[in-house]
mmCIF file of C-alpha atoms and ligand atoms in Angstrom:
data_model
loop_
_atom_site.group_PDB
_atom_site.id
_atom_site.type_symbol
_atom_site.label_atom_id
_atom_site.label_comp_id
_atom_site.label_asym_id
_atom_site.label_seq_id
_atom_site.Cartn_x
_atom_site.Cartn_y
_atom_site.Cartn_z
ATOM 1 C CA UNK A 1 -29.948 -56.780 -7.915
ATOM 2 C CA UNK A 2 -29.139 -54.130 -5.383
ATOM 3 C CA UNK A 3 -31.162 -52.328 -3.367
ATOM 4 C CA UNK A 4 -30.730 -48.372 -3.005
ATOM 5 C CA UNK A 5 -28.560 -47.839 0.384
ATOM 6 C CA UNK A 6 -26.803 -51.240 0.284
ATOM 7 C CA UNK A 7 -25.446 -50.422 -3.114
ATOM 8 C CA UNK A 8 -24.685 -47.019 -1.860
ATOM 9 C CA UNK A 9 -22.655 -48.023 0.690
ATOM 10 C CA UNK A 10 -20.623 -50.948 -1.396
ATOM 11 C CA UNK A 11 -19.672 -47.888 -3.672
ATOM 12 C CA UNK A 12 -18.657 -45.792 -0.891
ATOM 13 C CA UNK A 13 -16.342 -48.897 0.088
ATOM 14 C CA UNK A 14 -14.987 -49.285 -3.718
ATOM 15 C CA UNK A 15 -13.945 -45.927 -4.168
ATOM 16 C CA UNK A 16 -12.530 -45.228 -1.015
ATOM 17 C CA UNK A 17 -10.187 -48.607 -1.666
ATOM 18 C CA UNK A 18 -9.517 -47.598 -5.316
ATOM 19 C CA UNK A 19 -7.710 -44.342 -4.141
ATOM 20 C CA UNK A 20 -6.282 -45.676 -0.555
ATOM 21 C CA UNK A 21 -2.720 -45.861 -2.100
ATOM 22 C CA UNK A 22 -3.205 -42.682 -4.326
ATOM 23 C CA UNK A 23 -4.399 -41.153 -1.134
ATOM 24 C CA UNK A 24 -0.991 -42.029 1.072
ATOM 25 C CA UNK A 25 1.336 -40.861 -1.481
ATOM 26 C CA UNK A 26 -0.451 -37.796 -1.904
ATOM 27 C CA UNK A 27 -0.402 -37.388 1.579
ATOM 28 C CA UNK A 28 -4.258 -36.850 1.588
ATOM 29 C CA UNK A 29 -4.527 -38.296 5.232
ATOM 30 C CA UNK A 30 -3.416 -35.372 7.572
ATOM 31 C CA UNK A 31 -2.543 -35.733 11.226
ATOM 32 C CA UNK A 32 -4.063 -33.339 13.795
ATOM 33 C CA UNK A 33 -3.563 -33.138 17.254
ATOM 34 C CA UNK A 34 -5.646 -32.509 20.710
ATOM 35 C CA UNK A 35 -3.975 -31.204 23.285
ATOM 36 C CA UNK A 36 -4.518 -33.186 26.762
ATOM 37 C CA UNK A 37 -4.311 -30.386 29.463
ATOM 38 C CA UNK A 38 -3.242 -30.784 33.336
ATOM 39 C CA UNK A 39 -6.292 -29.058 34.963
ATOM 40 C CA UNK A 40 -4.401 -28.196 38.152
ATOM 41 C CA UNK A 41 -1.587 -25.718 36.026
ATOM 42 C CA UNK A 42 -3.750 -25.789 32.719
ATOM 43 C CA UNK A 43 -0.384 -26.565 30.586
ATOM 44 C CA UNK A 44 -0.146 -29.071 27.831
ATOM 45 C CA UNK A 45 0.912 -32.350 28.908
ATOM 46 C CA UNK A 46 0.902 -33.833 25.420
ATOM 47 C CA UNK A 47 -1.860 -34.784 22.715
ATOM 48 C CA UNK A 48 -3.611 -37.178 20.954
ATOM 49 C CA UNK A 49 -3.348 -37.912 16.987
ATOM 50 C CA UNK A 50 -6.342 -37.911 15.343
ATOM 51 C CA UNK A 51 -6.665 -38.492 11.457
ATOM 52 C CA UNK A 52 -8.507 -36.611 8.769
ATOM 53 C CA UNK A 53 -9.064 -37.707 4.874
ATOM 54 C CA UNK A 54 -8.430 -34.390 3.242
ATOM 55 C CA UNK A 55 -9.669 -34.810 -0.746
ATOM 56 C CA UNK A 56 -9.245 -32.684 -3.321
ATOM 57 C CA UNK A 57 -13.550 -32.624 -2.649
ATOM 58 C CA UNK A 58 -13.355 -32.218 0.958
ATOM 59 C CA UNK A 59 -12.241 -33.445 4.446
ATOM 60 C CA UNK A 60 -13.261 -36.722 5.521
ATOM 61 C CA UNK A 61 -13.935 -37.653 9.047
ATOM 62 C CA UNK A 62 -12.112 -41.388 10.524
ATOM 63 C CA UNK A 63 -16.249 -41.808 11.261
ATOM 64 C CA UNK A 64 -16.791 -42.529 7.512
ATOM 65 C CA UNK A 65 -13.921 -44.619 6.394
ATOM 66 C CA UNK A 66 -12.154 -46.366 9.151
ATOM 67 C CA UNK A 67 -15.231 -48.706 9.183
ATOM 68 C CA UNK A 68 -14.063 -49.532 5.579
ATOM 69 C CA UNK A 69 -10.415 -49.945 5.682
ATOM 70 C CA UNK A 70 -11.289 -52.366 9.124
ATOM 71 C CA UNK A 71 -12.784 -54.271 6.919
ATOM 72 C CA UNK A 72 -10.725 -54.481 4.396
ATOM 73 C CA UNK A 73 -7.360 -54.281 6.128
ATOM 74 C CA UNK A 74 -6.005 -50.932 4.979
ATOM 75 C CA UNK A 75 -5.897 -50.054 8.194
ATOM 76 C CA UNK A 76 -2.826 -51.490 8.384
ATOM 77 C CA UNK A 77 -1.593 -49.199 6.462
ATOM 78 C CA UNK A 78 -3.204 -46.144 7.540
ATOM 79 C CA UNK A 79 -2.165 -46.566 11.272
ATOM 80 C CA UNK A 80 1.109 -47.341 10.290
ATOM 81 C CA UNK A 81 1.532 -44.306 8.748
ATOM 82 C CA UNK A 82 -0.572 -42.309 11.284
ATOM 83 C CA UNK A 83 2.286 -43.403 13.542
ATOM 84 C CA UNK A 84 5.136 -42.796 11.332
ATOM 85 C CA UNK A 85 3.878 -39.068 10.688
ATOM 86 C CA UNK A 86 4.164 -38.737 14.366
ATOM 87 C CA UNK A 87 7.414 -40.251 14.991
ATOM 88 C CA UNK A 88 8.601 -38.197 12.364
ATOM 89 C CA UNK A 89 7.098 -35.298 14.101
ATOM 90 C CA UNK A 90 9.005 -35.560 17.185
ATOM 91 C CA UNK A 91 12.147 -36.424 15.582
ATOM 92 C CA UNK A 92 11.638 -32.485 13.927
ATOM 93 C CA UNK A 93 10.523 -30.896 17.669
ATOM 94 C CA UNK A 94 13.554 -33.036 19.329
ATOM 95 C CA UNK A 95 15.824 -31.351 16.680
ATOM 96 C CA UNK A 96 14.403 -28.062 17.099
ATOM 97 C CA UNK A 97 15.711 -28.641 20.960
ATOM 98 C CA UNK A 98 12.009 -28.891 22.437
ATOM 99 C CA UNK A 99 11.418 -30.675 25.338
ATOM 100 C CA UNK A 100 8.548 -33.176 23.876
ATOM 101 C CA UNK A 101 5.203 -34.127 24.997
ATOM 102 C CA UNK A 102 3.479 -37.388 24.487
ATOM 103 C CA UNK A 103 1.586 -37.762 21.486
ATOM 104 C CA UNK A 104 -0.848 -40.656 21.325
ATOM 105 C CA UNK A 105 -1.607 -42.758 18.069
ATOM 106 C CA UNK A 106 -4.830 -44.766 17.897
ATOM 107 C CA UNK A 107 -3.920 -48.752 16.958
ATOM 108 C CA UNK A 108 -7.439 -50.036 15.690
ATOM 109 C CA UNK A 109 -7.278 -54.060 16.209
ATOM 110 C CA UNK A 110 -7.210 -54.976 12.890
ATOM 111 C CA UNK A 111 -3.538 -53.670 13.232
ATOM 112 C CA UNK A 112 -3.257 -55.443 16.647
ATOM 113 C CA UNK A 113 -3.219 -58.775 15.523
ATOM 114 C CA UNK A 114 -1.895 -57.961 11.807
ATOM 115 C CA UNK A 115 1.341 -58.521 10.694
ATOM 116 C CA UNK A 116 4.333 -58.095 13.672
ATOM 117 C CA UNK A 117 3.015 -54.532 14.904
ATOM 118 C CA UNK A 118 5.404 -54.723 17.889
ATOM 119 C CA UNK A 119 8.591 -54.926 14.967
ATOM 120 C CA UNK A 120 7.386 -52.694 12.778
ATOM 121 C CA UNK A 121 7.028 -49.969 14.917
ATOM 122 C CA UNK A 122 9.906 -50.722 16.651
ATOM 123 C CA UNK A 123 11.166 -50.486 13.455
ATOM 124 C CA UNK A 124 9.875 -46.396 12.549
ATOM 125 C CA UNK A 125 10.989 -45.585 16.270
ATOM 126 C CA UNK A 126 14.638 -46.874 15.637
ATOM 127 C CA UNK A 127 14.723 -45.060 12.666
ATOM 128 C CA UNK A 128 13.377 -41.655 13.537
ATOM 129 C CA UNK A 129 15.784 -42.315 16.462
ATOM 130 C CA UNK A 130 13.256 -41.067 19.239
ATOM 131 C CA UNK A 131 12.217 -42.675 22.525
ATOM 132 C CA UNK A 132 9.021 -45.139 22.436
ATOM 133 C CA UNK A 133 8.108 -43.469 25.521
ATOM 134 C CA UNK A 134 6.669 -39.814 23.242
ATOM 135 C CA UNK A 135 4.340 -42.003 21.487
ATOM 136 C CA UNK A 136 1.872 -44.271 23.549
ATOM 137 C CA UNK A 137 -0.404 -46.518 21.895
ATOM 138 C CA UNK A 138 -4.087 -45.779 22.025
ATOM 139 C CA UNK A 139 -6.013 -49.744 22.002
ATOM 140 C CA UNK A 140 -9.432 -50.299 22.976
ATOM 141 C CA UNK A 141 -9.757 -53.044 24.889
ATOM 142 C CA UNK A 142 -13.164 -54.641 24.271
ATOM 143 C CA UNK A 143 -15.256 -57.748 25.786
ATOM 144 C CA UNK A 144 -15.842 -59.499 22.396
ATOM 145 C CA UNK A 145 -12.258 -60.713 22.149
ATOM 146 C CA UNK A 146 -9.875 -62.310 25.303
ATOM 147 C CA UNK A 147 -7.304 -60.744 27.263
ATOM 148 C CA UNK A 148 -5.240 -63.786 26.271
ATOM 149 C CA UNK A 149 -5.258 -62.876 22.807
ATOM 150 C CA UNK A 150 -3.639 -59.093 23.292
ATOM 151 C CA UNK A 151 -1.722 -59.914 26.072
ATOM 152 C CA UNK A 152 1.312 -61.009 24.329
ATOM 153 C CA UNK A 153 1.382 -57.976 22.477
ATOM 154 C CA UNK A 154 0.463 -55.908 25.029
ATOM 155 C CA UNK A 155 3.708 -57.486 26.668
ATOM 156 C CA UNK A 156 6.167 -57.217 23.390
ATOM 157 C CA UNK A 157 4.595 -53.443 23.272
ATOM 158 C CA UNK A 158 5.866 -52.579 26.961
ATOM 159 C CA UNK A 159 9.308 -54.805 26.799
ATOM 160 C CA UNK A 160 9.749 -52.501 23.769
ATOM 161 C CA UNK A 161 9.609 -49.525 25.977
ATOM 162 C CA UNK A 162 6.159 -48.280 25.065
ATOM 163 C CA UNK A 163 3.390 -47.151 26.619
ATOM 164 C CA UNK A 164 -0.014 -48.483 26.680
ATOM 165 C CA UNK A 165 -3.707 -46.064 26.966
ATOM 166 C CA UNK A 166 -7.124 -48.399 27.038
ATOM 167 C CA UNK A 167 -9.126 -46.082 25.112
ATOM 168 C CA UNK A 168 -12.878 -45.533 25.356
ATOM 169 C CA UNK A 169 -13.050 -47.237 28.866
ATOM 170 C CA UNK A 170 -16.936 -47.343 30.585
ATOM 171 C CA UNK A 171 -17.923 -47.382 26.695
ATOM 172 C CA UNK A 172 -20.336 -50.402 26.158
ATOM 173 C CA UNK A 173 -17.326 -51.925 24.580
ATOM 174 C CA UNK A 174 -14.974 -52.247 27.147
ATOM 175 C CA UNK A 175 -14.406 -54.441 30.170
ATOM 176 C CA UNK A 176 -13.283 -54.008 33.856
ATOM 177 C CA UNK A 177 -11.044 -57.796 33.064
ATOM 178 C CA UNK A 178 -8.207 -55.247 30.897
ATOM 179 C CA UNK A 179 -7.541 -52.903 34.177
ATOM 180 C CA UNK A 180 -5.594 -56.440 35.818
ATOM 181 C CA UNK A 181 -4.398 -58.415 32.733
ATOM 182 C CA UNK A 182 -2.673 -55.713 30.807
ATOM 183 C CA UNK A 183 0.373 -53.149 31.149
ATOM 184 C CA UNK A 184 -1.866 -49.898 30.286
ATOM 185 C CA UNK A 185 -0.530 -47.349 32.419
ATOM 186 C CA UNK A 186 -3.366 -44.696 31.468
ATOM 187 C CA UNK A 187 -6.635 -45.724 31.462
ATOM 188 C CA UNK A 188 -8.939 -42.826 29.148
ATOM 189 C CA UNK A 189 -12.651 -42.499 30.685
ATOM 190 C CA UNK A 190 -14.903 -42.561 27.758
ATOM 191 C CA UNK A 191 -17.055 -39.248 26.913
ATOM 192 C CA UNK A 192 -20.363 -41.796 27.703
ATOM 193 C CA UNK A 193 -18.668 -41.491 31.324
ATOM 194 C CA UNK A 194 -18.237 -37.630 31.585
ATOM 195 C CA UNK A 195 -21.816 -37.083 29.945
ATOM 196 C CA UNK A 196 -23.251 -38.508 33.160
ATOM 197 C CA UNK A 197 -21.271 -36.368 35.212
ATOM 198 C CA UNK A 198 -24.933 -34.269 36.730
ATOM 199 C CA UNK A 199 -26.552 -37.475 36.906
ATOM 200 C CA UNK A 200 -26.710 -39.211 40.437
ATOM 201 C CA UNK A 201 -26.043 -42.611 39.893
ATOM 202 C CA UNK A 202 -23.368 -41.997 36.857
ATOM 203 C CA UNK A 203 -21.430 -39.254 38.823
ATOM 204 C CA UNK A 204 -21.311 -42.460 41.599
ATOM 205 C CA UNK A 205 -20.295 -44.681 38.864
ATOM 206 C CA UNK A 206 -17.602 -42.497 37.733
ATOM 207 C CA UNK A 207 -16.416 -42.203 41.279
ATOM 208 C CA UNK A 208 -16.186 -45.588 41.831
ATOM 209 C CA UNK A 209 -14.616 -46.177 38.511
ATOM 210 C CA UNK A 210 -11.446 -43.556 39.006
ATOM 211 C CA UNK A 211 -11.072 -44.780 42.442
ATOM 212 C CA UNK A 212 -10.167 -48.108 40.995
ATOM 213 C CA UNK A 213 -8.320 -47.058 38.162
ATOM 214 C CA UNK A 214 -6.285 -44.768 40.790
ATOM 215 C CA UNK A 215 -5.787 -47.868 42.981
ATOM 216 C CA UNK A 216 -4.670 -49.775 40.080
ATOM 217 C CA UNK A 217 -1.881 -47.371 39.714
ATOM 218 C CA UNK A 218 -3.259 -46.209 37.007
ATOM 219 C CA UNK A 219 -3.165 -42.396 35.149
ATOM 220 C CA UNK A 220 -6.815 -40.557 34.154
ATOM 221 C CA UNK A 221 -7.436 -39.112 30.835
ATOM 222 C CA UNK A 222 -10.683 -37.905 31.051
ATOM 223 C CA UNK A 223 -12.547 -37.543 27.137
ATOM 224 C CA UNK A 224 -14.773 -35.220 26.000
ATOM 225 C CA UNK A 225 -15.076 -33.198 28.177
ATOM 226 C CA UNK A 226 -16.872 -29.810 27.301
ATOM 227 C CA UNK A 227 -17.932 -27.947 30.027
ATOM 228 C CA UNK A 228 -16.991 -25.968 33.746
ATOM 229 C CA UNK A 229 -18.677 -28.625 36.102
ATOM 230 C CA UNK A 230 -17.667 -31.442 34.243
ATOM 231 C CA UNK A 231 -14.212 -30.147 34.804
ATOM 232 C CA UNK A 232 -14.468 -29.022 38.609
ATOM 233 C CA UNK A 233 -15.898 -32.998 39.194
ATOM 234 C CA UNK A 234 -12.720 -34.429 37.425
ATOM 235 C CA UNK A 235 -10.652 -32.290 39.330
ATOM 236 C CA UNK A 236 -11.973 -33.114 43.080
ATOM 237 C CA UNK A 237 -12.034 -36.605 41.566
ATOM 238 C CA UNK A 238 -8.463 -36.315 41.194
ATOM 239 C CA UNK A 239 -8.163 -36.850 36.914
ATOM 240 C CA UNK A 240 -4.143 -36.735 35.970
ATOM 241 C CA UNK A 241 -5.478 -34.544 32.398
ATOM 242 C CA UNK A 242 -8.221 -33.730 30.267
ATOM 243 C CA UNK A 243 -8.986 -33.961 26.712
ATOM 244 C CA UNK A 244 -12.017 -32.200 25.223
ATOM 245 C CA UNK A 245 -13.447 -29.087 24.157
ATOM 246 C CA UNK A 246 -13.449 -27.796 26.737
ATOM 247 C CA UNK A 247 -9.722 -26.476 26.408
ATOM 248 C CA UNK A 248 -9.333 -27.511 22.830
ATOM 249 C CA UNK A 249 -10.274 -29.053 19.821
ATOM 250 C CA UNK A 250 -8.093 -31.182 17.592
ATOM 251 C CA UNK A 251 -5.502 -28.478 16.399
ATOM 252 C CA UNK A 252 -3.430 -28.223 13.009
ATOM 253 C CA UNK A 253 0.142 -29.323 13.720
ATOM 254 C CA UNK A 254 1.201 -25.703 13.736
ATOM 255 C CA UNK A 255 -0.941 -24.633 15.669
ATOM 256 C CA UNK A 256 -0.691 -27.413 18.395
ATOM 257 C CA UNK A 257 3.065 -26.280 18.125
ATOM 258 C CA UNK A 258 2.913 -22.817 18.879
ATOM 259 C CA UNK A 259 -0.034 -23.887 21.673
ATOM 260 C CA UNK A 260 2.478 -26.455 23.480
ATOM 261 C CA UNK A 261 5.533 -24.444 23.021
ATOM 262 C CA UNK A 262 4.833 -21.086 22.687
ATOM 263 C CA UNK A 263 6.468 -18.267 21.419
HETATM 264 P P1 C2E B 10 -11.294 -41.578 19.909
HETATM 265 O O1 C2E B 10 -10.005 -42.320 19.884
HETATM 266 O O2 C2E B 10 -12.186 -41.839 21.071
HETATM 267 O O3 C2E B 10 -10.920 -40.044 19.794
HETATM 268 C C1 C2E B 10 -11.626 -39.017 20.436
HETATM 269 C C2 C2E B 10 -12.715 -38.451 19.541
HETATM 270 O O4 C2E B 10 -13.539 -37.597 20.319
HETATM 271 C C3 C2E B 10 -12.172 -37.599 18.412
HETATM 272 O O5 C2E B 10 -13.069 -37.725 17.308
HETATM 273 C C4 C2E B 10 -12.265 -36.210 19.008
HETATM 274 O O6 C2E B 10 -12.297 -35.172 18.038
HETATM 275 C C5 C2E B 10 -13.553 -36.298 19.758
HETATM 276 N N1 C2E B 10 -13.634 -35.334 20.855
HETATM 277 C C6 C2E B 10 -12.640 -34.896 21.652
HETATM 278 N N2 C2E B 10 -13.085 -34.038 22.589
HETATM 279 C C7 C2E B 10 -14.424 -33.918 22.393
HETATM 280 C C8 C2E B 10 -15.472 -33.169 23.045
HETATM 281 O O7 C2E B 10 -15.254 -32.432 24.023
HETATM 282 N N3 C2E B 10 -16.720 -33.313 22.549
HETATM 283 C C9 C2E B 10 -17.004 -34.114 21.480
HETATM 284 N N4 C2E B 10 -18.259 -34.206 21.055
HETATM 285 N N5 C2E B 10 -16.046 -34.847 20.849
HETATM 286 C C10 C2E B 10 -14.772 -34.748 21.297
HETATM 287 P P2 C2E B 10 -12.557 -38.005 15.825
HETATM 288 O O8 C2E B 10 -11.307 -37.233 15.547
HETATM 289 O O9 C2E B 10 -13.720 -37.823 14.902
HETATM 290 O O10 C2E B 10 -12.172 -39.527 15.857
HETATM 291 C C11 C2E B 10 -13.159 -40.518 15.982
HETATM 292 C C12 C2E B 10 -12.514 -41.866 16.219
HETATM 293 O O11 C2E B 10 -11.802 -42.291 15.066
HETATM 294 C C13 C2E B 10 -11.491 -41.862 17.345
HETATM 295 O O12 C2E B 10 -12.140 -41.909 18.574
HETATM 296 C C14 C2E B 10 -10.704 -43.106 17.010
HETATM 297 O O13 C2E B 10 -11.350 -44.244 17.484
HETATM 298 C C15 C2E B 10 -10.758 -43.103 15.498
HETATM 299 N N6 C2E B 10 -9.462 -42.641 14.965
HETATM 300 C C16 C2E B 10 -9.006 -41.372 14.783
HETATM 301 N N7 C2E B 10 -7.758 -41.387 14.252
HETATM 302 C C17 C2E B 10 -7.430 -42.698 14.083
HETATM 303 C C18 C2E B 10 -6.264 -43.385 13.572
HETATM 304 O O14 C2E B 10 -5.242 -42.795 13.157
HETATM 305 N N8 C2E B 10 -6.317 -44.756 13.558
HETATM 306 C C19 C2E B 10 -7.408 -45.439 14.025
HETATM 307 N N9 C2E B 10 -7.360 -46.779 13.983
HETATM 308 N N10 C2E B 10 -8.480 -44.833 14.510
HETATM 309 C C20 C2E B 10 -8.500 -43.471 14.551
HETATM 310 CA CA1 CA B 11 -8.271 -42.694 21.012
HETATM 311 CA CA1 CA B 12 -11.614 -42.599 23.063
#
């Protein structure tokens, strides 16, 4: 016997796995982007992709089923195709002779350690015949599992010619260890961080934080970041771009276009 939200939820899982492959072909699961922003000459220095479930009922936010398809290992899938909608992207801009911009893709770590992620994306990049370099990978690096275990494909990642973001970093989920072991060359500052930009001891935590990062030789994507003094911090703090609403939500793909290449 079930009771009420427990049973709510298991359904929730079983119908969103019944239609997963429906969903792909359809192409139900649409790829928007948010423009990261240089603060110093406010142009576009590339974007993040973030996903969306669009049903014939309604759109879905990655909130509601990427929980679900960790657990099940759809993901897989999903981000595999995330990335392959991007690659194929920027194989379309390179053709239309734009200069391209980084684009991001999120790499949950259910993918991580799944089947050979380093060759199959290798794999999509040879194929779409574009350079690793336009499409970093997004990973959160967390404190529940060891460095050890990513490391090697952190490594196989960058002798492949990517490029490596730790996402979400000063979230409760990530740890200072992933700044030494790993070859992230951007290092995002979670919107936890930027919220406490106003507050005393988290603007000096902050501080301290990009100060390493920047030592590090590490690049600063700041994250949510909404608002005029948030901003002016980042910038005497010396943040490489920003991502938030301040300067944009996540954008349709034509609309990102004619936003990073005008008209
Ligand atoms: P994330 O990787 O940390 O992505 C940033 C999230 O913050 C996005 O939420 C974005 O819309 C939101 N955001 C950006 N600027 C602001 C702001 O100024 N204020 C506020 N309140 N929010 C802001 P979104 O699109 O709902 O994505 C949620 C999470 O879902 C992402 O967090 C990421 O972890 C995951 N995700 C999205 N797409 C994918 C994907 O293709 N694969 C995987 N594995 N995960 C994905
Ligand atoms: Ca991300
Ligand atoms: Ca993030």
């Amino acid at each position: 016997k079930y009771s009420g939200p427990i049973s709510q939820h298991q359904l929730r899982a079983q119908t969103y796995e019944a239609r997963f492959s429906e969903a792909i072909q359809n192409k139900e699961f649409v790829v928007w982007y948010q423009p990261k922003y240089n603060p110093y000459n406010e142009k576009i220095v590339g974007a993040e992709a973030l996903v969306r479930w669009q049903t014939p009922e309604g759109m879905i936010p990655p909130g509601e089923f990427l929980d679900v398809f960790e657990s099940d290992g759809l993901i897989e899938k999903l981000d595999e195709y995330v990335f392959r909608t991007v690659c194929q992207q920027q194989k379309a801009w390179a053709d239309m002779g734009r200069k391209l911009l980084p684009v991001s893709v999120n790499v949950s770590r259910c993918s991580l350690f799944g089947q050979d992620i380093v060759g199959r994306y290798k794999k999509i990049i040879e194929e779409c015949g574009i350079d690793p370099l336009y499409v970093p990978i997004e990973i959160t690096e967390s404190v529940a599992l060891a460095n050890l275990k990513i490391k090697p494909i952190a490594d196989a990642f960058f002798d492949a010619g990517f490029h490596l973001h730790m996402d979400d970093f000063g979230s409760g989920r990530s740890s200072l260890n992933g700044l030494t072991v790993m070859h992230f060359d951007v290092v995002k500052l979670d919107k936890s961080l930027i919220d406490s930009i106003g507050n005393r001891s988290g603007e000096l935590i902050l501080n301290y934080t990009m100060a390493l990062g920047k030592e590090l030789g590490k690049r600063l994507v700041a994250e949510g970041v909404e608002t005029e003094s948030q901003l002016s911090f980042l910038k005497i703090n010396g943040c490489d771009a920003i991502q938030g609403y301040y300067y944009s939500k996540r954008l349709a793909v034509n609309e990102y276009e004619r936003k990073a290449y005008g008209e």
